[in-house]
Amino acid sequence: MTASCPGTYRVAGREIRLDEDCYLENPSDWSRDVAVWIAENVEGLSLTEEHWRLVDYARAYWERRGECPPVGRLLKDLGITFEDLYRLFPSGPAEGLCRVAGVPRPGGCS
């Protein structure tokens, strides 16, 4: 991990703040540039079209429901396997996917 959390960073001309667990403090600061930066500097990932499909889904789900999607819903709606999810986001859906999508840590995750 390149980023030190908590911390404030300049990404694509904007200042973003990550909390102590490296989640975006203000989800409205999210952009695709911020997602790429978090993926590279927090998760150690280079985003592919497969990643973006999940990120866009998680972001849209959060905008509709105010939470990161439950894993079962994500797998069903996108037709992917648990193994695919962890191949794309090795730190898991609550950690990697929700961080990159710029949404708060899901409830019940610590």
N, CA, C and O atoms as a MOPAC input file, in Angstrom:
PM7 MOZYME 1SCF
protein

 N      0.84900 1    -1.17900 1     0.00000 1
 C      0.00000 1     0.00000 1     0.00000 1
 C      0.88900 1     1.23500 1     0.00000 1
 O      1.79300 1     1.35400 1     0.82700 1
 N      0.63800 1     2.14600 1    -0.91600 1
 C      1.38500 1     3.39000 1    -1.00700 1
 C      0.77600 1     4.45100 1    -0.10000 1
 O      1.49900 1     5.23400 1     0.51700 1
 N     -0.54400 1     4.47800 1    -0.02000 1
 C     -1.23100 1     5.48600 1     0.78400 1
 C     -1.10600 1     5.15000 1     2.26200 1
 O     -1.12700 1     3.98500 1     2.66000 1
 N     -0.97400 1     6.19600 1     3.06300 1
 C     -0.96000 1     6.05400 1     4.51600 1
 C     -2.28900 1     6.59600 1     5.03200 1
 O     -2.67900 1     7.71500 1     4.69900 1
 N     -2.97400 1     5.81500 1     5.83200 1
 C     -4.32000 1     6.20000 1     6.26700 1
 C     -4.38300 1     6.35500 1     7.77900 1
 O     -3.78600 1     5.54900 1     8.49200 1
 N     -5.08600 1     7.36500 1     8.29700 1
 C     -5.80900 1     8.37000 1     7.52500 1
 C     -4.83700 1     9.30300 1     6.80700 1
 O     -3.66100 1     9.40300 1     7.15800 1
 N     -5.36400 1     9.97700 1     5.79900 1
 C     -4.51900 1    10.90600 1     5.06600 1
 C     -5.31300 1    11.72300 1     4.06800 1
 O     -6.42900 1    11.37100 1     3.68500 1
 N     -4.70300 1    12.82800 1     3.65700 1
 C     -5.28100 1    13.70600 1     2.65000 1
 C     -4.38300 1    13.65200 1     1.43000 1
 O     -3.16000 1    13.73500 1     1.54500 1
 N     -4.99500 1    13.51300 1     0.25100 1
 C     -4.24200 1    13.34500 1    -0.98400 1
 C     -4.84200 1    14.20800 1    -2.08100 1
 O     -6.03300 1    14.51800 1    -2.06900 1
 N     -3.99800 1    14.58800 1    -3.02500 1
 C     -4.44500 1    15.35200 1    -4.18100 1
 C     -4.54100 1    14.38600 1    -5.35900 1
 O     -3.55300 1    13.76900 1    -5.75600 1
 N     -5.74800 1    14.26700 1    -5.90800 1
 C     -6.00500 1    13.34300 1    -7.01000 1
 C     -6.74600 1    14.10000 1    -8.10600 1
 O     -7.83000 1    14.63500 1    -7.87600 1
 N     -6.16000 1    14.14300 1    -9.29100 1
 C     -6.79300 1    14.80400 1   -10.44200 1
 C     -7.24900 1    16.22300 1   -10.09400 1
 O     -8.34200 1    16.64600 1   -10.46900 1
 N     -6.39900 1    16.94300 1    -9.37800 1
 C     -6.68900 1    18.33100 1    -9.04900 1
 C     -7.64500 1    18.54600 1    -7.89300 1
 O     -8.00400 1    19.68300 1    -7.58700 1
 N     -8.06300 1    17.46100 1    -7.24400 1
 C     -8.98500 1    17.56800 1    -6.10100 1
 C     -8.33400 1    16.97700 1    -4.87300 1
 O     -7.51500 1    16.06200 1    -4.95800 1
 N     -8.71000 1    17.51400 1    -3.73900 1
 C     -8.22700 1    16.96900 1    -2.47700 1
 C     -9.22800 1    15.93400 1    -1.97200 1
 O    -10.42900 1    16.19600 1    -1.89500 1
 N     -8.71200 1    14.75500 1    -1.62800 1
 C     -9.56500 1    13.71700 1    -1.04400 1
 C     -8.99000 1    13.33300 1     0.30800 1
 O     -7.79300 1    13.47600 1     0.55400 1
 N     -9.84800 1    12.85300 1     1.16400 1
 C     -9.41000 1    12.40600 1     2.48700 1
 C     -9.84900 1    10.96400 1     2.68100 1
 O    -11.00200 1    10.60600 1     2.44200 1
 N     -8.89100 1    10.14000 1     3.12400 1
 C     -9.17800 1     8.74800 1     3.45600 1
 C     -9.20800 1     8.60700 1     4.96300 1
 O     -8.40400 1     9.21700 1     5.66800 1
 N    -10.14600 1     7.79400 1     5.46200 1
 C    -10.22800 1     7.57200 1     6.90600 1
 C     -9.16000 1     6.57200 1     7.34500 1
 O     -8.32300 1     6.15800 1     6.54300 1
 N     -9.19400 1     6.19200 1     8.60800 1
 C     -8.15700 1     5.31000 1     9.16300 1
 C     -8.13900 1     3.93000 1     8.50600 1
 O     -7.14000 1     3.21700 1     8.60200 1
 N     -9.22400 1     3.54500 1     7.84300 1
 C     -9.28100 1     2.25500 1     7.15000 1
 C     -9.15000 1     2.40700 1     5.63700 1
 O     -9.40300 1     1.46600 1     4.88600 1
 N     -8.75800 1     3.58600 1     5.20500 1
 C     -8.53400 1     3.90100 1     3.77800 1
 C     -9.80800 1     3.95400 1     2.94500 1
 O     -9.76500 1     3.74700 1     1.73200 1
 N    -10.94200 1     4.23000 1     3.58500 1
 C    -12.18000 1     4.48100 1     2.85000 1
 C    -12.29000 1     5.97900 1     2.61800 1
 O    -11.85300 1     6.77300 1     3.45100 1
 N    -12.86700 1     6.36300 1     1.49900 1
 C    -13.08900 1     7.76100 1     1.18300 1
 C    -14.01100 1     8.36900 1     2.23800 1
 O    -15.11700 1     7.87300 1     2.45300 1
 N    -13.56500 1     9.43300 1     2.89500 1
 C    -14.39500 1    10.04700 1     3.94400 1
 C    -15.67300 1    10.64300 1     3.38600 1
 O    -16.72500 1    10.56200 1     4.02000 1
 N    -15.59200 1    11.24400 1     2.20300 1
 C    -16.75800 1    11.87400 1     1.60100 1
 C    -17.04300 1    11.18500 1     0.26800 1
 O    -16.35800 1    11.45200 1    -0.71900 1
 N    -18.04600 1    10.30100 1     0.22100 1
 C    -18.32700 1     9.58200 1    -1.02500 1
 C    -18.58900 1    10.49000 1    -2.22300 1
 O    -18.41700 1    10.06400 1    -3.36500 1
 N    -19.00200 1    11.73400 1    -1.98300 1
 C    -19.24000 1    12.63900 1    -3.11200 1
 C    -17.93500 1    13.11100 1    -3.75400 1
 O    -17.96300 1    13.72100 1    -4.82300 1
 N    -16.79900 1    12.84100 1    -3.12200 1
 C    -15.49900 1    13.16400 1    -3.72300 1
 C    -15.07800 1    12.13400 1    -4.76300 1
 O    -14.07200 1    12.31900 1    -5.44800 1
 N    -15.84000 1    11.04900 1    -4.88600 1
 C    -15.47700 1     9.96500 1    -5.79100 1
 C    -15.56200 1    10.39800 1    -7.24600 1
 O    -16.45000 1    11.15900 1    -7.63000 1
 N    -14.64700 1     9.91300 1    -8.03200 1
 C    -14.66500 1    10.02700 1    -9.49000 1
 C    -13.91900 1     8.80900 1   -10.01800 1
 O    -13.32200 1     8.06100 1    -9.24400 1
 N    -13.95000 1     8.61300 1   -11.30700 1
 C    -13.20700 1     7.48700 1   -11.87700 1
 C    -11.70700 1     7.67000 1   -11.64000 1
 O    -10.99200 1     6.69100 1   -11.43000 1
 N    -11.22800 1     8.90900 1   -11.67300 1
 C     -9.81200 1     9.15700 1   -11.36900 1
 C     -9.49000 1     8.76400 1    -9.93200 1
 O     -8.44300 1     8.17100 1    -9.67100 1
 N    -10.37600 1     9.08900 1    -9.00400 1
 C    -10.18000 1     8.71600 1    -7.59600 1
 C    -10.20000 1     7.19100 1    -7.46700 1
 O     -9.39700 1     6.62500 1    -6.72400 1
 N    -11.10300 1     6.52500 1    -8.17700 1
 C    -11.16500 1     5.06000 1    -8.13700 1
 C     -9.84700 1     4.44900 1    -8.60100 1
 O     -9.33400 1     3.52300 1    -7.97300 1
 N     -9.30400 1     4.96300 1    -9.68900 1
 C     -8.02200 1     4.45600 1   -10.19900 1
 C     -6.93200 1     4.68000 1    -9.16500 1
 O     -6.11400 1     3.79200 1    -8.92400 1
 N     -6.91200 1     5.86200 1    -8.54800 1
 C     -5.88900 1     6.17500 1    -7.54800 1
 C     -6.00200 1     5.24700 1    -6.33800 1
 O     -4.99300 1     4.71500 1    -5.87600 1
 N     -7.21100 1     5.04700 1    -5.82300 1
 C     -7.40200 1     4.14700 1    -4.67800 1
 C     -7.00400 1     2.72500 1    -5.06700 1
 O     -6.32400 1     2.03900 1    -4.30300 1
 N     -7.42500 1     2.28400 1    -6.24600 1
 C     -7.07200 1     0.93000 1    -6.69200 1
 C     -5.55800 1     0.75100 1    -6.70400 1
 O     -5.04500 1    -0.25000 1    -6.20400 1
 N     -4.84600 1     1.71200 1    -7.27100 1
 C     -3.39300 1     1.59000 1    -7.39300 1
 C     -2.67400 1     1.79200 1    -6.07100 1
 O     -1.75700 1     1.03700 1    -5.74900 1
 N     -3.07200 1     2.79700 1    -5.30000 1
 C     -2.31100 1     3.20600 1    -4.12100 1
 C     -2.74900 1     2.57800 1    -2.81100 1
 O     -1.99300 1     2.58100 1    -1.84000 1
 N     -3.95100 1     2.04600 1    -2.77000 1
 C     -4.43500 1     1.38900 1    -1.55100 1
 C     -4.52700 1    -0.12200 1    -1.77500 1
 O     -4.06800 1    -0.90800 1    -0.94700 1
 N     -5.12000 1    -0.51400 1    -2.89200 1
 C     -5.36000 1    -1.93800 1    -3.15400 1
 C     -4.26300 1    -2.61300 1    -3.97300 1
 O     -4.19200 1    -3.84100 1    -4.01400 1
 N     -3.40800 1    -1.82600 1    -4.62300 1
 C     -2.35800 1    -2.41800 1    -5.45200 1
 C     -2.89100 1    -3.06200 1    -6.72000 1
 O     -2.34300 1    -4.05900 1    -7.19000 1
 N     -3.96000 1    -2.49600 1    -7.27900 1
 C     -4.62300 1    -3.05400 1    -8.45800 1
 C     -4.53200 1    -2.11500 1    -9.64800 1
 O     -4.48600 1    -0.89500 1    -9.49000 1
 N     -4.50700 1    -2.69500 1   -10.83600 1
 C     -4.69500 1    -1.95100 1   -12.08300 1
 C     -6.07900 1    -2.33600 1   -12.58400 1
 O     -6.33800 1    -3.50400 1   -12.87400 1
 N     -6.95800 1    -1.36200 1   -12.68400 1
 C     -8.34900 1    -1.66000 1   -13.03400 1
 C     -8.50600 1    -2.04200 1   -14.50500 1
 O     -7.97300 1    -1.39000 1   -15.40300 1
 N     -9.25600 1    -3.12300 1   -14.71600 1
 C     -9.59300 1    -3.60000 1   -16.05500 1
 C    -11.09000 1    -3.38500 1   -16.27300 1
 O    -11.79700 1    -2.91900 1   -15.37900 1
 N    -11.56100 1    -3.72700 1   -17.46400 1
 C    -13.00000 1    -3.62800 1   -17.72700 1
 C    -13.79300 1    -4.49800 1   -16.75500 1
 O    -14.88900 1    -4.12000 1   -16.34400 1
 N    -13.25200 1    -5.65600 1   -16.38500 1
 C    -13.92700 1    -6.53100 1   -15.41100 1
 C    -14.08600 1    -5.82400 1   -14.06700 1
 O    -15.15100 1    -5.88000 1   -13.45100 1
 N    -13.02500 1    -5.16200 1   -13.61900 1
 C    -13.09500 1    -4.41100 1   -12.35800 1
 C    -14.15600 1    -3.31500 1   -12.45600 1
 O    -14.98200 1    -3.15400 1   -11.55700 1
 N    -14.12300 1    -2.56100 1   -13.56800 1
 C    -15.04900 1    -1.43600 1   -13.71700 1
 C    -16.50300 1    -1.89100 1   -13.68700 1
 O    -17.36900 1    -1.18200 1   -13.17400 1
 N    -16.76700 1    -3.06000 1   -14.22900 1
 C    -18.14000 1    -3.58100 1   -14.19800 1
 C    -18.62500 1    -3.70300 1   -12.75600 1
 O    -19.75400 1    -3.32400 1   -12.44400 1
 N    -17.78200 1    -4.22700 1   -11.88500 1
 C    -18.13500 1    -4.37900 1   -10.47300 1
 C    -18.17500 1    -3.02900 1    -9.76300 1
 O    -19.08000 1    -2.76600 1    -8.97100 1
 N    -17.19200 1    -2.17700 1   -10.04900 1
 C    -17.13700 1    -0.85600 1    -9.41000 1
 C    -18.38000 1    -0.04800 1    -9.78200 1
 O    -19.02100 1     0.54200 1    -8.91200 1
 N    -18.71600 1    -0.02200 1   -11.06000 1
 C    -19.89300 1     0.73900 1   -11.49900 1
 C    -21.17400 1     0.18800 1   -10.87100 1
 O    -22.05600 1     0.95500 1   -10.48500 1
 N    -21.27700 1    -1.12900 1   -10.77000 1
 C    -22.44300 1    -1.74600 1   -10.13100 1
 C    -22.51500 1    -1.33800 1    -8.65600 1
 O    -23.56700 1    -0.92000 1    -8.17300 1
 N    -21.38600 1    -1.46300 1    -7.94400 1
 C    -21.36600 1    -1.13200 1    -6.51000 1
 C    -21.70200 1     0.33800 1    -6.28900 1
 O    -22.44100 1     0.68100 1    -5.36600 1
 N    -21.16200 1     1.19500 1    -7.13300 1
 C    -21.42300 1     2.62900 1    -6.99900 1
 C    -22.91000 1     2.93400 1    -7.23400 1
 O    -23.52200 1     3.68000 1    -6.46900 1
 N    -23.47900 1     2.35900 1    -8.28200 1
 C    -24.89700 1     2.58500 1    -8.59400 1
 C    -25.78500 1     2.02100 1    -7.48700 1
 O    -26.78100 1     2.64100 1    -7.11600 1
 N    -25.43200 1     0.85500 1    -6.96300 1
 C    -26.20000 1     0.25000 1    -5.87300 1
 C    -26.17100 1     1.17400 1    -4.65600 1
 O    -27.20000 1     1.41300 1    -4.02400 1
 N    -25.00200 1     1.68300 1    -4.33900 1
 C    -24.87300 1     2.58600 1    -3.19600 1
 C    -25.70100 1     3.85800 1    -3.41100 1
 O    -26.35900 1     4.33300 1    -2.48500 1
 N    -25.66900 1     4.40400 1    -4.61700 1
 C    -26.43400 1     5.62700 1    -4.88900 1
 C    -27.93800 1     5.39100 1    -4.73000 1
 O    -28.66800 1     6.29400 1    -4.32100 1
 N    -28.40100 1     4.17900 1    -5.05200 1
 C    -29.82900 1     3.85100 1    -4.90500 1
 C    -30.20000 1     3.50000 1    -3.47600 1
 O    -31.26300 1     3.89700 1    -2.99800 1
 N    -29.33500 1     2.75600 1    -2.78300 1
 C    -29.70300 1     2.17600 1    -1.49300 1
 C    -28.89800 1     2.66300 1    -0.30100 1
 O    -29.24800 1     2.36900 1     0.84200 1
 N    -27.82500 1     3.40400 1    -0.54900 1
 C    -27.03400 1     3.93800 1     0.55400 1
 C    -26.12200 1     2.93800 1     1.23500 1
 O    -25.68900 1     3.16000 1     2.36500 1
 N    -25.82400 1     1.82500 1     0.54800 1
 C    -24.91300 1     0.82600 1     1.10400 1
 C    -24.23000 1     0.07400 1    -0.03000 1
 O    -24.70400 1     0.05300 1    -1.16500 1
 N    -23.10900 1    -0.53800 1     0.30900 1
 C    -22.42400 1    -1.39700 1    -0.65200 1
 C    -23.29500 1    -2.64300 1    -0.85100 1
 O    -23.91900 1    -3.10700 1     0.10300 1
 N    -23.34900 1    -3.18800 1    -2.05600 1
 C    -24.23900 1    -4.32800 1    -2.28400 1
 C    -23.81600 1    -5.57000 1    -1.51000 1
 O    -22.62300 1    -5.83400 1    -1.36100 1
 N    -24.79300 1    -6.33400 1    -1.01800 1
 C    -24.47000 1    -7.61700 1    -0.39600 1
 C    -23.81700 1    -8.53400 1    -1.44100 1
 O    -24.15400 1    -8.48300 1    -2.62400 1
 N    -22.89600 1    -9.35600 1    -0.99000 1
 C    -22.15200 1   -10.21900 1    -1.91000 1
 C    -23.08700 1   -11.09200 1    -2.74200 1
 O    -22.90700 1   -11.20900 1    -3.95400 1
 N    -24.07300 1   -11.70100 1    -2.11000 1
 C    -24.99700 1   -12.56700 1    -2.84800 1
 C    -25.70500 1   -11.83600 1    -3.97400 1
 O    -25.84800 1   -12.37400 1    -5.07200 1
 N    -26.14500 1   -10.62400 1    -3.71300 1
 C    -26.82600 1    -9.80700 1    -4.72200 1
 C    -25.86100 1    -9.47800 1    -5.86000 1
 O    -26.22200 1    -9.57500 1    -7.03200 1
 N    -24.65600 1    -9.09600 1    -5.51700 1
 C    -23.62900 1    -8.76000 1    -6.50700 1
 C    -23.35700 1    -9.95700 1    -7.42400 1
 O    -23.34000 1    -9.81500 1    -8.64600 1
 N    -23.14800 1   -11.12200 1    -6.83400 1
 C    -22.85000 1   -12.32200 1    -7.61400 1
 C    -24.00700 1   -12.66900 1    -8.54500 1
 O    -23.79900 1   -12.98100 1    -9.71700 1
 N    -25.22800 1   -12.61200 1    -8.01200 1
 C    -26.41100 1   -12.96000 1    -8.80500 1
 C    -26.63000 1   -11.96200 1    -9.93700 1
 O    -26.79900 1   -12.35400 1   -11.09200 1
 N    -26.62800 1   -10.67800 1    -9.60500 1
 C    -26.93000 1    -9.66000 1   -10.61200 1
 C    -25.89300 1    -9.60800 1   -11.72700 1
 O    -26.23600 1    -9.34900 1   -12.88000 1
 N    -24.63000 1    -9.85100 1   -11.39200 1
 C    -23.57300 1    -9.75100 1   -12.39800 1
 C    -23.17800 1   -11.10000 1   -12.98900 1
 O    -22.38500 1   -11.16300 1   -13.92800 1
 N    -23.73500 1   -12.18200 1   -12.43600 1
 C    -23.44100 1   -13.50200 1   -12.97800 1
 C    -21.98100 1   -13.90000 1   -12.84900 1
 O    -21.41000 1   -14.52100 1   -13.74600 1
 N    -21.38200 1   -13.53300 1   -11.71400 1
 C    -19.99100 1   -13.90800 1   -11.47400 1
 C    -19.92400 1   -14.86100 1   -10.28500 1
 O    -20.89700 1   -15.02200 1    -9.54800 1
 N    -18.78200 1   -15.47800 1   -10.11000 1
 C    -18.59800 1   -16.40500 1    -8.99600 1
 C    -17.85400 1   -15.71600 1    -7.85600 1
 O    -17.23300 1   -14.66700 1    -8.02700 1
 N    -17.93900 1   -16.33800 1    -6.70600 1
 C    -17.20000 1   -15.87200 1    -5.53200 1
 C    -15.70600 1   -15.82800 1    -5.85500 1
 O    -15.00300 1   -14.89800 1    -5.45900 1
 N    -15.23400 1   -16.83900 1    -6.57400 1
 C    -13.82500 1   -16.89800 1    -6.96300 1
 C    -13.45400 1   -15.72500 1    -7.86600 1
 O    -12.38500 1   -15.13600 1    -7.71000 1
 N    -14.34200 1   -15.37900 1    -8.82000 1
 C    -14.09700 1   -14.22700 1    -9.69700 1
 C    -13.96600 1   -12.94800 1    -8.87400 1
 O    -13.07200 1   -12.13400 1    -9.10500 1
 N    -14.86400 1   -12.78900 1    -7.92100 1
 C    -14.86600 1   -11.59500 1    -7.08000 1
 C    -13.53600 1   -11.44100 1    -6.35200 1
 O    -12.95500 1   -10.35600 1    -6.33500 1
 N    -13.05800 1   -12.51900 1    -5.75500 1
 C    -11.79900 1   -12.45600 1    -5.00900 1
 C    -10.57400 1   -12.41900 1    -5.91700 1
 O     -9.51400 1   -11.95300 1    -5.49900 1
 N    -10.70000 1   -12.89500 1    -7.14000 1
 C     -9.60600 1   -12.75600 1    -8.10600 1
 C     -9.45000 1   -11.27700 1    -8.47700 1
 O     -8.33400 1   -10.77000 1    -8.59600 1
 N    -10.56800 1   -10.60700 1    -8.65400 1
 C    -10.53900 1    -9.19200 1    -9.03000 1
 C    -10.21300 1    -8.28200 1    -7.85000 1
 O     -9.48100 1    -7.30400 1    -7.99900 1
 N    -10.75600 1    -8.60500 1    -6.68400 1
 C    -10.53800 1    -7.80400 1    -5.47800 1
 C    -10.06300 1    -8.73500 1    -4.36800 1
 O    -10.86300 1    -9.15900 1    -3.53300 1
 N     -8.75900 1    -9.06100 1    -4.34800 1
 C     -8.23100 1   -10.03000 1    -3.37700 1
 C     -8.50600 1    -9.67900 1    -1.92000 1
 O     -8.59300 1   -10.57500 1    -1.08100 1
 N     -8.64200 1    -8.39900 1    -1.60300 1
 C     -8.93800 1    -8.02900 1    -0.21700 1
 C    -10.42300 1    -8.17400 1     0.09800 1
 O    -10.84200 1    -7.95800 1     1.23600 1
 N    -11.22200 1    -8.53900 1    -0.90800 1
 C    -12.63500 1    -8.82300 1    -0.69900 1
 C    -13.55700 1    -7.69300 1    -1.10300 1
 O    -13.11100 1    -6.57700 1    -1.37100 1
 N    -14.85700 1    -7.98900 1    -1.14400 1
 C    -15.82300 1    -6.98400 1    -1.56600 1
 C    -15.95300 1    -5.82300 1    -0.59200 1
 O    -16.08100 1    -4.67700 1    -1.02200 1
 N    -15.92300 1    -6.08800 1     0.70100 1
 C    -16.07700 1    -5.00900 1     1.67900 1
 C    -14.84600 1    -4.11900 1     1.69600 1
 O    -14.95400 1    -2.90300 1     1.85500 1
 N    -13.70000 1    -4.71200 1     1.53500 1
 C    -12.46700 1    -3.93200 1     1.56200 1
 C    -12.20300 1    -3.32800 1     0.18500 1
 O    -12.37600 1    -2.12600 1    -0.01500 1
 N    -11.79000 1    -4.15800 1    -0.75200 1
 C    -11.34700 1    -3.66100 1    -2.05100 1
 C    -12.41900 1    -3.01100 1    -2.89000 1
 O    -12.27600 1    -1.86000 1    -3.30300 1
 N    -13.49100 1    -3.73300 1    -3.14700 1
 C    -14.52000 1    -3.21100 1    -4.04100 1
 C    -15.15300 1    -1.94400 1    -3.49000 1
 O    -15.25900 1    -0.94900 1    -4.20700 1
 N    -15.57300 1    -1.96100 1    -2.24300 1
 C    -16.24100 1    -0.77800 1    -1.68700 1
 C    -15.28600 1     0.40700 1    -1.58000 1
 O    -15.69600 1     1.54800 1    -1.79000 1
 N    -14.01900 1     0.15200 1    -1.25600 1
 C    -13.04200 1     1.25000 1    -1.23100 1
 C    -12.91000 1     1.89000 1    -2.60700 1
 O    -13.01400 1     3.10800 1    -2.74800 1
 N    -12.67900 1     1.05400 1    -3.62400 1
 C    -12.47600 1     1.57800 1    -4.97600 1
 C    -13.73600 1     2.27600 1    -5.47700 1
 O    -13.64500 1     3.27900 1    -6.18600 1
 N    -14.90600 1     1.76000 1    -5.11700 1
 C    -16.17200 1     2.38100 1    -5.52400 1
 C    -16.47500 1     3.64600 1    -4.72500 1
 O    -17.42700 1     4.36400 1    -5.03100 1
 N    -15.66500 1     3.91800 1    -3.70400 1
 C    -15.82500 1     5.15100 1    -2.93300 1
 C    -17.01200 1     5.15600 1    -2.00000 1
 O    -17.52000 1     6.21900 1    -1.64200 1
 N    -17.46100 1     3.97600 1    -1.60000 1
 C    -18.61400 1     3.90500 1    -0.70300 1
 C    -18.16600 1     3.49900 1     0.69200 1
 O    -17.13800 1     2.83800 1     0.84000 1
 N    -18.91700 1     3.88300 1     1.71600 1
 C    -18.52100 1     3.56800 1     3.08900 1
 C    -18.45400 1     2.06500 1     3.34500 1
 O    -19.09200 1     1.26500 1     2.66000 1
 N    -17.66600 1     1.71300 1     4.34600 1
 C    -17.54100 1     0.31200 1     4.77600 1
 C    -18.93600 1    -0.22600 1     5.07300 1
 O    -19.72600 1     0.42600 1     5.75600 1
 N    -19.23800 1    -1.42100 1     4.55600 1
 C    -20.55200 1    -2.01100 1     4.83700 1
 C    -20.75100 1    -2.23900 1     6.33200 1
 O    -19.79500 1    -2.52500 1     7.05300 1
 N    -21.98300 1    -2.11500 1     6.79200 1
 C    -22.29700 1    -2.38600 1     8.18800 1
 C    -21.94800 1    -3.81700 1     8.54400 1
 O    -22.09600 1    -4.72500 1     7.72600 1
 N    -21.48400 1    -4.01600 1     9.76800 1
 C    -21.12100 1    -5.35100 1    10.21200 1
 C    -19.70500 1    -5.74600 1     9.86500 1
 O    -19.24300 1    -6.80700 1    10.28600 1
 N    -18.99600 1    -4.91300 1     9.10100 1
 C    -17.60000 1    -5.20200 1     8.76100 1
 C    -16.70900 1    -4.36100 1     9.64900 1
 O    -16.93900 1    -3.16300 1     9.82000 1
 N    -15.69800 1    -4.98500 1    10.20900 1
 C    -14.78000 1    -4.20800 1    11.04600 1
 C    -13.35500 1    -4.55100 1    10.73200 1
 O    -12.43800 1    -3.99500 1    11.33700 1

